[in-house]
Amino acid sequence: MTEETLVRKAESRDLEDIVAIIKDAKALLKAQNSSQWQEGYPNRASIEEDLDNRQGWVLLKDGQVAAYMAATDFDPNYEVPIWAGSAPYWALHRFAIKKDFRGQGLIQLLLKKVIAFGQENGIKSFRLDTGKQNQAVQHLADKLGFVYRGIITVTNDSVDPERRAYELLFDK
């Protein structure tokens, strides 16, 4: 039997799996002594909002929800003059993988597929941010060709609100 991987828009039936994936990611960040995602965000309400706005994405491996991310068309934290691209853009957020699937390159695959879908729909700028201690996301951003743009401040982390901001820009 061959393994099958599928990327699709997240649906309400995926909610419990996504919440569990986010919980796994929070535990991993905590074990790495990162303050990122340790104050409640992201939570069920933020995932439900992604689903309601049709901005959530899942990667299924053999029919199992293995990874999650959101691609939003606006982020108030990104309203700073550090970006090279202009609107419209997609902010890539809340990407996480179920612990059983770590180390298989699935987050990279999910990001590539969502970015390709965005490009097909006219999006030229893709942005993301991550905590200063989150070496995995920084490495992933570099690997996918994102360019470091500077430090932004987010409103959902009172312990360490500074984030490293990255952008992937395609021809204008």
GROMACS .gro file of C-alpha atoms in nm, residues 20 22 33 45 47 53 58 62 66 68 74 81 88-90 92 101-102 108 140 149-150:
model
   22
   20ALA     CA    1  -0.435   1.855   1.917
   22ILE     CA    2  -0.140   2.301   1.812
   33ASN     CA    3   1.241   2.723   2.635
   45ALA     CA    4  -1.115   3.031   1.895
   47ILE     CA    5  -0.856   2.803   1.475
   53ASN     CA    6  -1.288   3.251   0.711
   58VAL     CA    7  -0.436   2.084   0.645
   62ASP     CA    8  -0.274   0.843   0.476
   66ALA     CA    9  -0.083   1.554   1.011
   68TYR     CA   10  -0.199   2.262   0.989
   74PHE     CA   11  -0.422   4.058   0.647
   81PRO     CA   12   0.715   4.955   0.654
   88PRO     CA   13  -0.231   4.171  -0.161
   89TYR     CA   14  -0.019   3.940   0.050
   90TRP     CA   15  -0.074   3.624   0.251
   92LEU     CA   16   0.139   3.242   0.684
  101PHE     CA   17   0.493   1.316   1.173
  102ARG     CA   18   0.788   1.539   1.262
  108GLN     CA   19   0.777   2.229   0.407
  140LEU     CA   20   1.254   2.658   0.712
  149ARG     CA   21   1.297   4.175   0.670
  150GLY     CA   22   1.346   4.275   1.033
   0.00000   0.00000   0.00000
